[in-house]
């Protein structure tokens, strides 16, 4: 498992504990993601190294050679749409070169996994498809002129839910482009070697264990910190940006279902709650929980951010016999309680 010491990886490790004879994790323990040492289940072998560094794979290759049945979960990635625009080489190295290093390691070990699961992103869709009087079109990236004028939506159009077999990818960020490259690279290798590949395009994942210091991996912990400090949460654009917030337990359940499937070839599926909420809604729920000021629309915007994004999960539910189960408001209450517990303990320790 690459990136297995992160938020999603550690939860997946806990949920699959005892399912495998040997579990090897390759993770760089990037400070932006890991403010503290990761808490991995007992018995997990941690190799600390950068997925883009060929030398980091030397120890992993030995484990791959020894494997009988072999499952590979590729989670390692640099995230953040805005950050990727300013640091494109960093994101390309981790996401693109890191993926080619994985395939090189498999070749070096003459390993042919029983399945590879890739954690991709809804960022590959960019602005996605919009319905113009019933006709699907791809309006592409919102430009400086449009955003500066406060024209957040595309005139005369309605956004459409993201579904891999209906909406084609059209990334508008460096991050999204590198995640799509991951999909293509692994698909090319897997088809050539008859290795089943499941690509899971994740929506906005949240939950207990999420980084409280990395603003690039989720806005909900950031909102909690602001509200806890009595600050008004600022809302970009008009606050009506739609997002699909999916609980980490539902994501891990989808990954476990993907690992268990016997479907051959390459399948690309969407993982989300299947519903959208406006950023204003989640900010108001969090503000109310802390008794903080009402969120304030700032009118600011970030290049590379898309206007609306949510998943149509019907096909994923059918293919994987999986369904999301955690309602957003319940998940937010759980997150708020956990953030309070962690930050309270940190304050007491100082």
Tab-separated table of C-alpha atoms in Angstrom:
chain	number	residue	atom	x	y	z
A	1	UNK	CA	0.000	0.000	0.000
A	2	UNK	CA	1.508	3.308	-1.061
A	3	UNK	CA	0.583	6.287	1.101
A	4	UNK	CA	-0.746	3.826	3.651
A	5	UNK	CA	0.210	5.921	6.671
A	6	UNK	CA	-2.222	8.655	5.666
A	7	UNK	CA	-5.829	9.373	6.606
A	8	UNK	CA	-7.534	6.865	4.305
A	9	UNK	CA	-4.712	4.330	4.385
A	10	UNK	CA	-4.604	3.912	8.147
A	11	UNK	CA	-8.366	3.379	8.272
A	12	UNK	CA	-8.143	0.795	5.479
A	13	UNK	CA	-5.347	-0.979	7.364
A	14	UNK	CA	-7.474	-1.135	10.501
A	15	UNK	CA	-10.452	-2.496	8.579
A	16	UNK	CA	-8.402	-5.217	6.830
A	17	UNK	CA	-6.397	-6.232	9.908
A	18	UNK	CA	-5.795	-9.986	9.821
A	19	UNK	CA	-6.937	-10.356	6.210
A	20	UNK	CA	-3.374	-10.560	4.840
A	21	UNK	CA	-0.315	-12.530	5.958
A	22	UNK	CA	1.950	-9.571	5.236
A	23	UNK	CA	1.250	-5.870	4.787
A	24	UNK	CA	3.908	-3.457	3.518
A	25	UNK	CA	3.330	0.303	3.470
A	26	UNK	CA	5.473	2.771	1.521
A	27	UNK	CA	4.992	6.346	2.761
A	28	UNK	CA	7.184	9.445	2.850
A	29	UNK	CA	5.513	10.737	6.052
A	30	UNK	CA	5.265	14.185	4.475
A	31	UNK	CA	5.055	16.779	7.291
A	32	UNK	CA	2.187	18.594	5.526
A	33	UNK	CA	0.083	15.463	5.974
A	34	UNK	CA	1.631	13.921	9.087
A	35	UNK	CA	1.790	16.451	11.916
A	36	UNK	CA	2.440	13.540	14.297
A	37	UNK	CA	3.844	10.031	13.935
A	38	UNK	CA	1.329	7.676	12.269
A	39	UNK	CA	-0.399	5.045	14.371
A	40	UNK	CA	-0.280	1.917	12.215
A	41	UNK	CA	-1.739	-1.427	13.304
A	42	UNK	CA	0.704	-3.875	14.851
A	43	UNK	CA	2.475	-6.029	12.291
A	44	UNK	CA	2.340	-3.532	9.424
A	45	UNK	CA	5.782	-3.059	7.862
A	46	UNK	CA	6.466	0.635	7.207
A	47	UNK	CA	9.030	1.613	4.597
A	48	UNK	CA	9.703	5.352	4.830
A	49	UNK	CA	10.469	6.716	1.392
A	50	UNK	CA	9.259	8.839	-1.503
A	51	UNK	CA	7.289	6.956	-4.157
A	52	UNK	CA	9.084	8.987	-6.841
A	53	UNK	CA	12.508	7.822	-5.596
A	54	UNK	CA	13.644	4.573	-7.204
A	55	UNK	CA	15.821	3.771	-4.184
A	56	UNK	CA	12.760	3.818	-1.909
A	57	UNK	CA	11.342	0.841	-3.787
A	58	UNK	CA	14.349	-1.450	-3.242
A	59	UNK	CA	13.010	-2.872	0.021
A	60	UNK	CA	9.493	-3.117	-1.380
A	61	UNK	CA	10.653	-5.123	-4.395
A	62	UNK	CA	11.842	-7.875	-2.053
A	63	UNK	CA	8.402	-8.086	-0.459
A	64	UNK	CA	6.768	-8.207	-3.892
A	65	UNK	CA	8.984	-11.118	-4.935
A	66	UNK	CA	7.909	-13.119	-1.881
A	67	UNK	CA	4.190	-12.566	-2.427
A	68	UNK	CA	1.758	-15.310	-3.323
A	69	UNK	CA	-1.588	-13.613	-3.722
A	70	UNK	CA	-0.878	-9.904	-4.045
A	71	UNK	CA	-3.175	-6.893	-3.759
A	72	UNK	CA	-1.847	-3.389	-4.377
A	73	UNK	CA	-3.545	-0.212	-3.165
A	74	UNK	CA	-2.075	2.986	-4.604
A	75	UNK	CA	-2.980	5.932	-2.358
A	76	UNK	CA	0.229	8.000	-2.425
A	77	UNK	CA	-0.290	11.428	-3.989
A	78	UNK	CA	0.354	15.103	-3.602
A	79	UNK	CA	-3.030	16.798	-3.227
A	80	UNK	CA	-4.419	20.315	-3.500
A	81	UNK	CA	-5.760	22.076	-6.584
A	82	UNK	CA	-4.451	25.550	-5.770
A	83	UNK	CA	-1.147	24.276	-4.438
A	84	UNK	CA	-0.580	22.178	-7.561
A	85	UNK	CA	-0.765	25.283	-9.757
A	86	UNK	CA	2.100	26.846	-7.800
A	87	UNK	CA	4.094	23.603	-7.427
A	88	UNK	CA	3.407	21.565	-10.563
A	89	UNK	CA	6.713	19.661	-10.589
A	90	UNK	CA	6.218	18.473	-7.028
A	91	UNK	CA	2.773	17.119	-7.872
A	92	UNK	CA	3.918	15.564	-11.147
A	93	UNK	CA	6.828	13.800	-9.449
A	94	UNK	CA	4.691	12.244	-6.714
A	95	UNK	CA	1.617	11.467	-8.774
A	96	UNK	CA	3.003	10.645	-12.214
A	97	UNK	CA	6.589	9.493	-11.622
A	98	UNK	CA	5.507	7.820	-8.374
A	99	UNK	CA	3.052	5.712	-10.371
A	100	UNK	CA	5.640	4.696	-12.963
A	101	UNK	CA	8.000	3.733	-10.109
A	102	UNK	CA	5.267	1.409	-8.853
A	103	UNK	CA	4.972	-0.358	-12.199
A	104	UNK	CA	8.774	-0.562	-12.485
A	105	UNK	CA	8.935	-2.168	-9.042
A	106	UNK	CA	6.308	-4.725	-10.048
A	107	UNK	CA	8.307	-5.526	-13.174
A	108	UNK	CA	11.564	-5.770	-11.204
A	109	UNK	CA	9.922	-8.306	-8.888
A	110	UNK	CA	8.176	-10.120	-11.773
A	111	UNK	CA	5.021	-9.513	-9.737
A	112	UNK	CA	1.567	-9.633	-11.251
A	113	UNK	CA	-0.975	-8.488	-8.641
A	114	UNK	CA	-4.347	-10.156	-8.299
A	115	UNK	CA	-5.775	-6.634	-8.239
A	116	UNK	CA	-4.634	-3.026	-8.125
A	117	UNK	CA	-6.891	-0.385	-6.600
A	118	UNK	CA	-6.104	3.243	-7.400
A	119	UNK	CA	-7.465	6.099	-5.314
A	120	UNK	CA	-8.155	8.679	-7.985
A	121	UNK	CA	-10.100	11.915	-7.624
A	122	UNK	CA	-13.189	13.722	-8.809
A	123	UNK	CA	-10.671	16.425	-9.852
A	124	UNK	CA	-10.158	14.507	-13.118
A	125	UNK	CA	-13.593	15.727	-14.278
A	126	UNK	CA	-12.779	19.412	-13.894
A	127	UNK	CA	-16.000	21.397	-14.228
A	128	UNK	CA	-17.586	18.259	-15.610
A	129	UNK	CA	-20.654	18.183	-17.826
A	130	UNK	CA	-23.436	20.782	-17.740
A	131	UNK	CA	-26.900	20.530	-19.238
A	132	UNK	CA	-27.777	23.314	-21.685
A	133	UNK	CA	-31.493	22.808	-22.337
A	134	UNK	CA	-31.032	19.052	-22.085
A	135	UNK	CA	-27.852	18.936	-24.171
A	136	UNK	CA	-24.681	17.906	-22.329
A	137	UNK	CA	-21.715	20.184	-22.918
A	138	UNK	CA	-18.311	20.651	-21.340
A	139	UNK	CA	-17.795	24.374	-20.688
A	140	UNK	CA	-14.239	23.894	-19.419
A	141	UNK	CA	-12.286	26.001	-16.984
A	142	UNK	CA	-13.718	29.241	-15.646
A	143	UNK	CA	-11.354	32.031	-16.640
A	144	UNK	CA	-10.078	35.092	-14.808
A	145	UNK	CA	-12.562	37.429	-16.483
A	146	UNK	CA	-15.553	35.270	-15.553
A	147	UNK	CA	-14.463	34.755	-11.951
A	148	UNK	CA	-13.451	38.374	-11.399
A	149	UNK	CA	-16.920	39.431	-12.550
A	150	UNK	CA	-18.519	37.113	-9.996
A	151	UNK	CA	-20.090	34.961	-12.705
A	152	UNK	CA	-19.773	31.724	-10.802
A	153	UNK	CA	-22.041	29.461	-12.858
A	154	UNK	CA	-22.352	28.961	-16.590
A	155	UNK	CA	-25.284	30.979	-17.880
A	156	UNK	CA	-28.334	28.967	-18.934
A	157	UNK	CA	-26.898	25.645	-17.724
A	158	UNK	CA	-27.316	23.178	-14.889
A	159	UNK	CA	-24.466	21.008	-13.538
A	160	UNK	CA	-24.644	17.242	-13.868
A	161	UNK	CA	-23.542	14.575	-11.361
A	162	UNK	CA	-20.216	12.910	-12.117
A	163	UNK	CA	-20.275	9.302	-13.336
A	164	UNK	CA	-17.364	7.690	-15.128
A	165	UNK	CA	-19.359	5.981	-17.872
A	166	UNK	CA	-21.390	9.107	-18.683
A	167	UNK	CA	-19.143	12.117	-18.017
A	168	UNK	CA	-15.689	12.237	-19.553
A	169	UNK	CA	-12.695	13.675	-17.678
A	170	UNK	CA	-11.610	17.243	-18.425
A	171	UNK	CA	-9.290	18.415	-15.597
A	172	UNK	CA	-8.847	22.145	-14.933
A	173	UNK	CA	-6.050	21.857	-12.351
A	174	UNK	CA	-2.532	20.475	-12.374
A	175	UNK	CA	-3.596	18.108	-9.604
A	176	UNK	CA	-6.523	16.811	-11.650
A	177	UNK	CA	-4.295	16.345	-14.695
A	178	UNK	CA	-1.773	14.305	-12.706
A	179	UNK	CA	-4.498	12.113	-11.210
A	180	UNK	CA	-5.853	11.407	-14.692
A	181	UNK	CA	-2.308	10.560	-15.775
A	182	UNK	CA	-2.166	8.039	-12.912
A	183	UNK	CA	-5.291	6.377	-14.251
A	184	UNK	CA	-3.912	6.161	-17.796
A	185	UNK	CA	-0.480	4.905	-16.733
A	186	UNK	CA	-1.855	2.119	-14.550
A	187	UNK	CA	-4.481	1.152	-17.116
A	188	UNK	CA	-1.823	0.803	-19.823
A	189	UNK	CA	0.374	-1.386	-17.601
A	190	UNK	CA	-2.494	-3.496	-16.260
A	191	UNK	CA	-4.011	-4.246	-19.657
A	192	UNK	CA	-0.585	-5.215	-21.019
A	193	UNK	CA	-0.030	-7.627	-18.125
A	194	UNK	CA	-3.613	-8.873	-17.667
A	195	UNK	CA	-3.850	-7.408	-14.162
A	196	UNK	CA	-7.305	-6.276	-12.948
A	197	UNK	CA	-7.460	-2.584	-12.060
A	198	UNK	CA	-10.164	-0.718	-10.170
A	199	UNK	CA	-10.004	3.065	-10.312
A	200	UNK	CA	-12.026	4.799	-7.607
A	201	UNK	CA	-12.682	8.483	-8.238
A	202	UNK	CA	-13.175	9.843	-4.743
A	203	UNK	CA	-15.221	12.895	-3.879
A	204	UNK	CA	-14.395	15.032	-0.771
A	205	UNK	CA	-13.393	12.520	1.909
A	206	UNK	CA	-13.730	13.536	5.551
A	207	UNK	CA	-13.823	11.994	9.011
A	208	UNK	CA	-12.008	11.201	12.228
A	209	UNK	CA	-8.254	11.025	11.699
A	210	UNK	CA	-8.120	13.687	9.005
A	211	UNK	CA	-5.235	16.144	9.158
A	212	UNK	CA	-6.122	19.232	11.192
A	213	UNK	CA	-3.226	21.244	9.803
A	214	UNK	CA	-3.337	20.577	6.070
A	215	UNK	CA	-5.781	22.974	4.425
A	216	UNK	CA	-5.251	21.281	1.056
A	217	UNK	CA	-6.772	17.928	2.016
A	218	UNK	CA	-10.151	19.075	3.324
A	219	UNK	CA	-12.012	22.209	4.285
A	220	UNK	CA	-14.057	20.687	7.098
A	221	UNK	CA	-11.265	20.455	9.718
A	222	UNK	CA	-10.226	23.992	8.751
A	223	UNK	CA	-13.796	25.201	9.289
A	224	UNK	CA	-13.858	23.458	12.677
A	225	UNK	CA	-10.658	25.176	13.786
A	226	UNK	CA	-11.956	28.591	12.726
A	227	UNK	CA	-15.333	28.117	14.414
A	228	UNK	CA	-13.721	26.760	17.577
A	229	UNK	CA	-11.636	29.934	17.777
A	230	UNK	CA	-14.778	32.056	17.475
A	231	UNK	CA	-14.019	33.259	13.958
A	232	UNK	CA	-16.553	33.624	11.168
A	233	UNK	CA	-15.917	31.033	8.463
A	234	UNK	CA	-15.195	32.766	5.122
A	235	UNK	CA	-17.056	31.353	2.126
A	236	UNK	CA	-15.475	31.513	-1.319
A	237	UNK	CA	-17.480	32.686	-4.325
A	238	UNK	CA	-21.109	32.997	-3.165
A	239	UNK	CA	-21.032	30.112	-0.696
A	240	UNK	CA	-23.271	28.016	-2.944
A	241	UNK	CA	-20.489	25.803	-4.288
A	242	UNK	CA	-21.744	22.194	-4.242
A	243	UNK	CA	-19.609	19.381	-2.899
A	244	UNK	CA	-20.112	15.698	-2.179
A	245	UNK	CA	-18.713	15.014	1.301
A	246	UNK	CA	-18.203	11.275	1.772
A	247	UNK	CA	-17.282	9.713	5.104
A	248	UNK	CA	-13.959	7.873	5.273
A	249	UNK	CA	-15.671	4.685	6.480
A	250	UNK	CA	-17.770	4.620	3.307
A	251	UNK	CA	-14.643	5.143	1.184
A	252	UNK	CA	-12.821	2.304	2.941
A	253	UNK	CA	-15.852	0.055	2.485
A	254	UNK	CA	-15.745	0.775	-1.261
A	255	UNK	CA	-12.024	-0.033	-1.369
A	256	UNK	CA	-12.559	-3.310	0.462
A	257	UNK	CA	-15.348	-4.186	-1.968
A	258	UNK	CA	-13.051	-3.346	-4.892
A	259	UNK	CA	-10.316	-5.609	-3.502
A	260	UNK	CA	-12.813	-8.446	-3.158
A	261	UNK	CA	-14.293	-8.215	-6.645
A	262	UNK	CA	-13.336	-10.699	-9.337
A	263	UNK	CA	-14.207	-8.433	-12.268
A	264	UNK	CA	-11.421	-8.571	-14.883
A	265	UNK	CA	-9.979	-5.677	-16.852
A	266	UNK	CA	-10.148	-2.000	-15.944
A	267	UNK	CA	-13.168	-0.565	-14.166
A	268	UNK	CA	-13.523	3.101	-13.220
A	269	UNK	CA	-16.052	3.949	-10.522
A	270	UNK	CA	-17.201	6.969	-8.524
A	271	UNK	CA	-17.180	7.017	-4.731
A	272	UNK	CA	-19.164	9.657	-2.884
A	273	UNK	CA	-22.248	10.049	-0.764
A	274	UNK	CA	-24.297	10.387	-3.940
A	275	UNK	CA	-25.663	13.727	-2.705
A	276	UNK	CA	-24.359	17.272	-2.644
A	277	UNK	CA	-24.374	19.956	0.011
A	278	UNK	CA	-23.433	23.577	-0.418
A	279	UNK	CA	-20.283	24.755	1.335
A	280	UNK	CA	-22.503	27.340	3.031
A	281	UNK	CA	-24.611	24.549	4.547
A	282	UNK	CA	-21.706	22.637	6.062
A	283	UNK	CA	-20.122	25.865	7.313
A	284	UNK	CA	-23.379	26.855	9.030
A	285	UNK	CA	-23.728	23.412	10.660
A	286	UNK	CA	-20.186	23.673	12.028
A	287	UNK	CA	-20.616	27.299	13.124
A	288	UNK	CA	-23.825	26.413	14.961
A	289	UNK	CA	-22.096	23.508	16.722
A	290	UNK	CA	-19.514	25.918	18.155
A	291	UNK	CA	-21.797	28.901	18.637
A	292	UNK	CA	-19.480	30.926	16.413
A	293	UNK	CA	-20.477	33.821	14.125
A	294	UNK	CA	-22.483	33.177	10.973
A	295	UNK	CA	-20.243	32.309	8.001
A	296	UNK	CA	-19.489	35.252	5.730
A	297	UNK	CA	-19.423	35.217	1.926
A	298	UNK	CA	-16.059	36.661	0.887
A	299	UNK	CA	-16.401	36.598	-2.900
A	300	UNK	CA	-12.823	35.315	-3.137
A	301	UNK	CA	-11.983	32.484	-5.508
A	302	UNK	CA	-9.162	30.089	-6.313
A	303	UNK	CA	-8.016	29.118	-9.786
A	304	UNK	CA	-8.457	25.400	-10.375
A	305	UNK	CA	-11.434	25.096	-8.021
A	306	UNK	CA	-14.517	23.788	-9.777
A	307	UNK	CA	-17.962	25.195	-9.211
A	308	UNK	CA	-19.936	22.037	-8.465
A	309	UNK	CA	-18.954	18.417	-7.905
A	310	UNK	CA	-20.908	15.411	-6.733
A	311	UNK	CA	-21.124	11.760	-7.713
A	312	UNK	CA	-23.791	9.590	-9.213
A	313	UNK	CA	-22.953	6.413	-7.285
A	314	UNK	CA	-25.613	4.153	-8.789
A	315	UNK	CA	-23.199	2.253	-11.018
A	316	UNK	CA	-20.650	1.839	-8.210
A	317	UNK	CA	-23.346	0.509	-5.905
A	318	UNK	CA	-24.338	-2.056	-8.521
A	319	UNK	CA	-20.816	-3.171	-9.496
A	320	UNK	CA	-19.380	-3.385	-5.962
A	321	UNK	CA	-22.565	-4.236	-4.023
A	322	UNK	CA	-21.685	-1.211	-1.916
A	323	UNK	CA	-23.653	1.759	-0.669
A	324	UNK	CA	-22.693	4.855	1.350
A	325	UNK	CA	-24.240	4.766	4.816
A	326	UNK	CA	-23.092	7.795	6.846
A	327	UNK	CA	-25.410	10.856	6.608
A	328	UNK	CA	-23.544	14.147	6.339
A	329	UNK	CA	-24.968	15.812	9.448
A	330	UNK	CA	-24.128	12.743	11.572
A	331	UNK	CA	-20.619	12.677	10.141
A	332	UNK	CA	-20.178	16.382	10.855
A	333	UNK	CA	-21.219	15.917	14.485
A	334	UNK	CA	-18.689	13.104	14.842
A	335	UNK	CA	-15.975	15.258	13.257
A	336	UNK	CA	-16.708	18.245	15.504
A	337	UNK	CA	-16.517	16.063	18.637
A	338	UNK	CA	-13.213	14.549	17.544
A	339	UNK	CA	-11.667	17.909	16.627
A	340	UNK	CA	-12.669	19.231	20.048
A	341	UNK	CA	-11.104	16.231	21.737
A	342	UNK	CA	-7.806	16.515	19.831
A	343	UNK	CA	-7.416	20.290	20.111
A	344	UNK	CA	-8.491	20.227	23.750
A	345	UNK	CA	-5.831	17.627	24.540
A	346	UNK	CA	-3.214	19.655	22.682
A	347	UNK	CA	-4.131	22.775	24.653
A	348	UNK	CA	-3.923	20.880	27.952
A	349	UNK	CA	-0.480	19.524	27.072
A	350	UNK	CA	0.959	22.992	26.475
